Tab-separated table of C-alpha atoms in Angstrom:
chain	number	residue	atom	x	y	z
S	202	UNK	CA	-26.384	34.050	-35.608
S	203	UNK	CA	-28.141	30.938	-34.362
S	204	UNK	CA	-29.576	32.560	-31.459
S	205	UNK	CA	-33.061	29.989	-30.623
S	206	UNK	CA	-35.042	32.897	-29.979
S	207	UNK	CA	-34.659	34.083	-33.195
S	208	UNK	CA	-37.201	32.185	-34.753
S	209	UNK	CA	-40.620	32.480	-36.120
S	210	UNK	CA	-43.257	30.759	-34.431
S	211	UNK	CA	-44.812	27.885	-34.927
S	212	UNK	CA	-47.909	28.113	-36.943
S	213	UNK	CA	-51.396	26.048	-36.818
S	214	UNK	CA	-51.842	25.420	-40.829
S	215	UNK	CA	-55.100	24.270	-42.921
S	216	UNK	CA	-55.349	22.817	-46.059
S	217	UNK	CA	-58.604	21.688	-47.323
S	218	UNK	CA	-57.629	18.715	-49.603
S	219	UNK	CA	-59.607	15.712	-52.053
S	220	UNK	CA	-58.258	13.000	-50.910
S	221	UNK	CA	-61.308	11.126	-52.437
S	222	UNK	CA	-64.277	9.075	-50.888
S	223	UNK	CA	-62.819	6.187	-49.268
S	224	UNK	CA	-61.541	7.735	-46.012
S	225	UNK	CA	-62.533	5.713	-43.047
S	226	UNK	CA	-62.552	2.083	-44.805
S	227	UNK	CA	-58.884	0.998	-44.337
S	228	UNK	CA	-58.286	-1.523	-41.986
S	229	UNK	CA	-56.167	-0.484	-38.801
S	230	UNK	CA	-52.565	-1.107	-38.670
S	231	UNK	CA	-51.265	-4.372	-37.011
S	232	UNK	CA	-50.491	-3.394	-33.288
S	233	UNK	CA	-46.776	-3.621	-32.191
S	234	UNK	CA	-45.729	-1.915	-35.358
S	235	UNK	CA	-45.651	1.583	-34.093
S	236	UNK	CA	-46.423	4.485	-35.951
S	237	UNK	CA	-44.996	4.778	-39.744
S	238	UNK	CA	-43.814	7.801	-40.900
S	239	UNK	CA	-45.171	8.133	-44.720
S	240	UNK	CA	-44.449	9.301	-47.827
S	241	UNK	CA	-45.716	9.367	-51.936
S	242	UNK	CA	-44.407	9.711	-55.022
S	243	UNK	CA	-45.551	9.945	-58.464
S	244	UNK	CA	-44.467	7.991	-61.836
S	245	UNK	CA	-46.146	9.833	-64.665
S	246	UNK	CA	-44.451	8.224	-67.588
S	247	UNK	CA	-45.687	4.851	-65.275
S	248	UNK	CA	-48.838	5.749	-63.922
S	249	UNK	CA	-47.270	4.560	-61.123
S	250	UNK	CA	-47.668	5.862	-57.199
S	251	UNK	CA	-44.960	4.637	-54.731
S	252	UNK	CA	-45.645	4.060	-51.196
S	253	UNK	CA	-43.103	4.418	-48.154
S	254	UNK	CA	-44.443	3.413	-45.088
S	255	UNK	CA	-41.324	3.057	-42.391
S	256	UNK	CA	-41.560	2.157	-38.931
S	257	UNK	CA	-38.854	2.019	-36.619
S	258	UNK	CA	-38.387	-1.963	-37.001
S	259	UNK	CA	-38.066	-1.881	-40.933
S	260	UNK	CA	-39.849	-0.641	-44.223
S	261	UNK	CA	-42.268	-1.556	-46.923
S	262	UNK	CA	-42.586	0.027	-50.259
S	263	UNK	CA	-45.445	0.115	-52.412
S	264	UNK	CA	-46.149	0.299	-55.935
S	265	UNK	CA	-49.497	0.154	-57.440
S	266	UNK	CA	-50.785	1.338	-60.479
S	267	UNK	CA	-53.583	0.522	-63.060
S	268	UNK	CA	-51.750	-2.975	-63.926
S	269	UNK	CA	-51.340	-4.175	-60.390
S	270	UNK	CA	-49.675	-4.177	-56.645
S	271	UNK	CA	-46.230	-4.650	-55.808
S	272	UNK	CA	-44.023	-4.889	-52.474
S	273	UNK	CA	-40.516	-4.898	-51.144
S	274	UNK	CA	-39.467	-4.713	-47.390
S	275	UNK	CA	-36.032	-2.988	-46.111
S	276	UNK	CA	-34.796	-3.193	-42.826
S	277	UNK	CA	-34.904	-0.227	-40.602
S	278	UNK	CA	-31.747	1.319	-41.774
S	279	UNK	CA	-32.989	0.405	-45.584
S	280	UNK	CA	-31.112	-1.829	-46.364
S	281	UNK	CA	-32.227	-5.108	-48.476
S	282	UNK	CA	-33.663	-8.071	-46.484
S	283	UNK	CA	-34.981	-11.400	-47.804
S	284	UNK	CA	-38.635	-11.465	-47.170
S	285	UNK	CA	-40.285	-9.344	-44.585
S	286	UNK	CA	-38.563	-8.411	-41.538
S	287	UNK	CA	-41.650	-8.711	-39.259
S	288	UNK	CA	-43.381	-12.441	-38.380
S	289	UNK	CA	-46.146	-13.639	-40.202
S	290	UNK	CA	-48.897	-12.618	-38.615
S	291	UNK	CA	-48.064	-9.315	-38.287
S	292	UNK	CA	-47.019	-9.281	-42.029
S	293	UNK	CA	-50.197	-10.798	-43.759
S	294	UNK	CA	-52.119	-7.617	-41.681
S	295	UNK	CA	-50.067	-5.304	-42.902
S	296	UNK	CA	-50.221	-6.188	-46.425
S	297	UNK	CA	-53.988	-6.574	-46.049
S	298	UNK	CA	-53.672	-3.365	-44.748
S	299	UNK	CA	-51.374	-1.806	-47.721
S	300	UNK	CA	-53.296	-2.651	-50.568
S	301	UNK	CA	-56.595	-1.118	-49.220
S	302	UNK	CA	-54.091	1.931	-48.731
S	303	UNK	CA	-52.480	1.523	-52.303
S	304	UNK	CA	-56.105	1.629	-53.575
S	305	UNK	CA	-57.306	4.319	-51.878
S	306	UNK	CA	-53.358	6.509	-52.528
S	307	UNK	CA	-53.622	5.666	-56.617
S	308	UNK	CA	-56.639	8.034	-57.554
S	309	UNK	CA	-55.571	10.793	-55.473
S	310	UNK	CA	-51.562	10.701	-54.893
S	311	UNK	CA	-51.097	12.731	-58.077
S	312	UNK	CA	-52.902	15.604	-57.532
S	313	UNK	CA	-51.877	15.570	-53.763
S	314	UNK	CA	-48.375	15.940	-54.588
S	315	UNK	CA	-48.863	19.216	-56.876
S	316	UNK	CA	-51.490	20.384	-53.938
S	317	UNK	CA	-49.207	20.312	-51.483
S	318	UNK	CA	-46.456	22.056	-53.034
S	319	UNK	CA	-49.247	24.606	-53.624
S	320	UNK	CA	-50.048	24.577	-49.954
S	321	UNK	CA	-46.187	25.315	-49.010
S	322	UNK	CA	-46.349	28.080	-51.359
S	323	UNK	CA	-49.375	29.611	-49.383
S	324	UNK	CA	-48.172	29.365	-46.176
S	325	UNK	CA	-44.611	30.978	-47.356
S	326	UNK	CA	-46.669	33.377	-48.496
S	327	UNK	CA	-48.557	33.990	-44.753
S	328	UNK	CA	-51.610	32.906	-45.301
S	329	UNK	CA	-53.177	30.041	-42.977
S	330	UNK	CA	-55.654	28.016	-45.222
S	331	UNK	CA	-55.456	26.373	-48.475
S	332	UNK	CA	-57.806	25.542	-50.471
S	333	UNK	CA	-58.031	24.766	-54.341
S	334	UNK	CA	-61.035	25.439	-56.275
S	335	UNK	CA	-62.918	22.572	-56.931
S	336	UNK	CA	-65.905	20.542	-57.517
S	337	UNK	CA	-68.609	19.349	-55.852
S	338	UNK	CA	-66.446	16.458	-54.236
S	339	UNK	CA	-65.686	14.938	-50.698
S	340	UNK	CA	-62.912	17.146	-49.376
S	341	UNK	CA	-60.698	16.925	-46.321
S	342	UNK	CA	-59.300	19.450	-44.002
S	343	UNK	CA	-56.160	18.952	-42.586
S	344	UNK	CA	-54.511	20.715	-39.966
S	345	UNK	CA	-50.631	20.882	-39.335
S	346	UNK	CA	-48.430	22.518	-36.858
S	347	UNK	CA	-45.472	24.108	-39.364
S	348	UNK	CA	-42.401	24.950	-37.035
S	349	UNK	CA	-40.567	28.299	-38.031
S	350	UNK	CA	-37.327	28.645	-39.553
S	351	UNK	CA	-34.560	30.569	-37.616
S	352	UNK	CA	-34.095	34.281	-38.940
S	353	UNK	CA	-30.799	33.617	-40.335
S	354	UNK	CA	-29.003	36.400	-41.581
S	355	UNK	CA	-28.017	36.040	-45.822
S	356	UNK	CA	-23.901	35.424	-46.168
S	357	UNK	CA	-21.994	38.579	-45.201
S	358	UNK	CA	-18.929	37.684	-46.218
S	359	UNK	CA	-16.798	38.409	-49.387
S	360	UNK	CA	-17.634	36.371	-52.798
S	361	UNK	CA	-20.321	33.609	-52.923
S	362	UNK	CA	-21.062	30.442	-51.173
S	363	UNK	CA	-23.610	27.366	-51.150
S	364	UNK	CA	-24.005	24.171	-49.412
S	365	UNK	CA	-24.479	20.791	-50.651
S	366	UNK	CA	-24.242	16.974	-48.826
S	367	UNK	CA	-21.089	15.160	-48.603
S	368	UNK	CA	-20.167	11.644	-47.926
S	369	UNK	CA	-20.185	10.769	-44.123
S	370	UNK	CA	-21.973	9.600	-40.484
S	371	UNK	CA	-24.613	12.270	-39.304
S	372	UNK	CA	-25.416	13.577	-42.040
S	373	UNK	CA	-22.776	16.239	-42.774
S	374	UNK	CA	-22.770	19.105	-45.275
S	375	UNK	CA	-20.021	21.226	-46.394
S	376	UNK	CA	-19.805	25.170	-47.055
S	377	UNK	CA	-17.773	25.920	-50.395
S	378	UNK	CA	-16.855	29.442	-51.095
S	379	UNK	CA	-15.549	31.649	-54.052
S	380	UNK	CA	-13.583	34.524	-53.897
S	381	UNK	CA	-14.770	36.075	-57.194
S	382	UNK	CA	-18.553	35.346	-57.141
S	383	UNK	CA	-18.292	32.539	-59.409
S	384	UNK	CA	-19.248	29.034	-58.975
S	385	UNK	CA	-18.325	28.021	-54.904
S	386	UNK	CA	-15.035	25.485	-55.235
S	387	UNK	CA	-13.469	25.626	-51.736
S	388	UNK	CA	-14.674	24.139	-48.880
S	389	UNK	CA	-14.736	26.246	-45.776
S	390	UNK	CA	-16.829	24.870	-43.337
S	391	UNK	CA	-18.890	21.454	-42.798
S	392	UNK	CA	-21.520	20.836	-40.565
S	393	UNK	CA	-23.334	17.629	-39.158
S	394	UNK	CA	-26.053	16.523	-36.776
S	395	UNK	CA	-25.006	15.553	-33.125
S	396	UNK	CA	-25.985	12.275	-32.002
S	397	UNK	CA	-26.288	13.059	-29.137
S	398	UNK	CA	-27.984	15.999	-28.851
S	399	UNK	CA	-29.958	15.970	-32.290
S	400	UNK	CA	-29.023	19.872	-33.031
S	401	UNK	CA	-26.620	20.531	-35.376
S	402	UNK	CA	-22.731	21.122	-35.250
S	403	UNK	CA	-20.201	22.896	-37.278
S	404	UNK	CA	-16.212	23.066	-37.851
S	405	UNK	CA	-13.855	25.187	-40.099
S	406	UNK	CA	-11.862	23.679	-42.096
S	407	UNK	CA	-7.713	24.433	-41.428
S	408	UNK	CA	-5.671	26.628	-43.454
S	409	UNK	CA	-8.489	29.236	-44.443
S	410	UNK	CA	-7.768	32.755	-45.290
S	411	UNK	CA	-10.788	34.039	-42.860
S	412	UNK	CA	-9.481	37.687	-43.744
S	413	UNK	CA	-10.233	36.982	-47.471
S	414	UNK	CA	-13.471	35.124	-47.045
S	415	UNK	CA	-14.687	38.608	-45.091
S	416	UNK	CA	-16.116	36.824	-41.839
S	417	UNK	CA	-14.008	35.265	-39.241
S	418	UNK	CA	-14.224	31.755	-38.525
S	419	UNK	CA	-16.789	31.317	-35.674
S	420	UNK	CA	-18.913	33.353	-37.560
S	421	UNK	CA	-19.241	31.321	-40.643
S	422	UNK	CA	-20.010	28.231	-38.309
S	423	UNK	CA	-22.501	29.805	-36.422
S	424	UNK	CA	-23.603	31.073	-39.496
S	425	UNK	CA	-23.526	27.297	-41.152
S	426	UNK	CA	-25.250	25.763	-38.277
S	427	UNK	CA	-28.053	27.891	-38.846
S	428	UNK	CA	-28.243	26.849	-42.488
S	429	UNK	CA	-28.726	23.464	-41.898
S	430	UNK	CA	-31.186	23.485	-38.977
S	431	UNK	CA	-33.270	25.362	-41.483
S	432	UNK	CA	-32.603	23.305	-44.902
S	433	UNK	CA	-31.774	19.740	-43.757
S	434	UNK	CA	-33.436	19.669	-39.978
S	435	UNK	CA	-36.721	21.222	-40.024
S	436	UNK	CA	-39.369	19.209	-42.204
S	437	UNK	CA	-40.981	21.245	-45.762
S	438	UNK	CA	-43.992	22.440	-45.061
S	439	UNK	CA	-45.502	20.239	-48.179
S	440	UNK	CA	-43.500	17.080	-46.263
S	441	UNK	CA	-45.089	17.636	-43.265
S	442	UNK	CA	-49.311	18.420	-45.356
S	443	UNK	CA	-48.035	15.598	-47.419
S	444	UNK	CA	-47.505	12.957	-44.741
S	445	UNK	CA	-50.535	14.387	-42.660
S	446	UNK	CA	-52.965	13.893	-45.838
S	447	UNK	CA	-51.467	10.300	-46.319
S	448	UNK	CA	-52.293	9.383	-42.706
S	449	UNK	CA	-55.735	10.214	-43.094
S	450	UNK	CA	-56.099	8.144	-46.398
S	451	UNK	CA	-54.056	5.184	-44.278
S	452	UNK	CA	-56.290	5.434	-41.849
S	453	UNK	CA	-53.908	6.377	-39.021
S	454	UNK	CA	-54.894	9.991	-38.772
């Protein structure tokens, strides 16, 4: 069931997005940092956008809104660190760097959110380009490669199941099962992602009645290990336009 040939292709994807007119003015990133992975989200009760720009060495979050700029760093892991956890220099660029970012993220972040959700949508429906009717505005294309899910088979087995994250190292995720249909109880299955390897992994759980659940037990984990290389490996479609659109307002496109 997790055959790797049995997966749609990866496809070239456009979206055509406002991402206002201030691309090409923020400063570059201070060198040595590497390259962040982004991400933006939205406070409408606020007004406020939050930033998360994390490189491999540590983290700094943003939050900016109509009454001002604010800034925490994490280390790389995320967890809490006392000032920054890069030296000075590097630090005062980046910040320089963040607010010209923040300013440029505040105006647009909103509607980029609910655009790229929209994008997703468009692609899941097979279409290649986006674009939302607009005005006569500076717009941005933005071109993605989307990778393709496996062609996983829906549960064949007796009653219902569903997934859900669990407590643990790599990331695991358990399988819970019902007999009757009704709302999954028993766990059956977990799965994780192999350090080693980065692909993921999958065990049954002892004492299972694999005649009752309808699907024997290697089944169910092949089955499982498909399920989370699609839901918890392979990036959202409107994660990956997101973070794309965000580079290009950073200035790191």
């Amino acid at each position: 069931m997790t055959d790797p040939t049995l997966r749609l292709p990866t496809q070239t994807f456009r979206a055509v997005l406002d991402l206002g007119d201030g691309i090409g003015s923020v400063p570059p990133l201070p060198r040595g940092l590497g390259r962040p992975e982004l991400d933006a989200e939205f406070d409408e009760e606020s007004g406020t956008v939050s930033l998360f720009v994390h490189f491999p060495t540590g983290q700094l979050h943003i939050d900016v809104s109509d009454e001002g700029f604010e800034h925490h760093f994490h280390a790389a892991d995320g967890r809490d660190v006392n000032g920054s956890p890069w030296k000075r220099e590097p630090t005062e660029a980046l910040l320089t760097w963040a607010r010209q970012f923040a300013a440029r993220a505040l105006p647009v972040v909103p509607n980029l959110l609910a655009d790229a959700e929209e994008a997703a949508e468009w692609h899941a429906a097979g279409l290649r380009v986006f674009a939302r009717e607009t005005g006569p505005v500076p717009l941005e294309i933005i071109e993605v490669e989307l990778e393709g899910e496996l062609m996983l088979l829906p549960w064949l087995g007796s009653g219902s199941v569903e997934h859900e994250h669990i407590d643990g190292d790599h990331h695991p995720i358990e399988l819970l099962w019902d007999p009757q249909g009704a709302e999954p109880s028993i766990r059956i299955a977990r799965a994780w992602l192999d350090a080693r390897t980065q692909a993921p992994r999958a065990a049954a759980e002892p004492g299972i009645d694999w005649t009752a659940v309808g699907m024997p037990a290697a089944e169910v984990t092949s089955w499982l290990e498909g399920v989370y290389l699609n839901h918890h490996l392979l990036a959202h479609p409107a994660q990956v336009i997101l973070q794309a659109a965000l580079e290009r307002l950073a200035g790191i496109d």
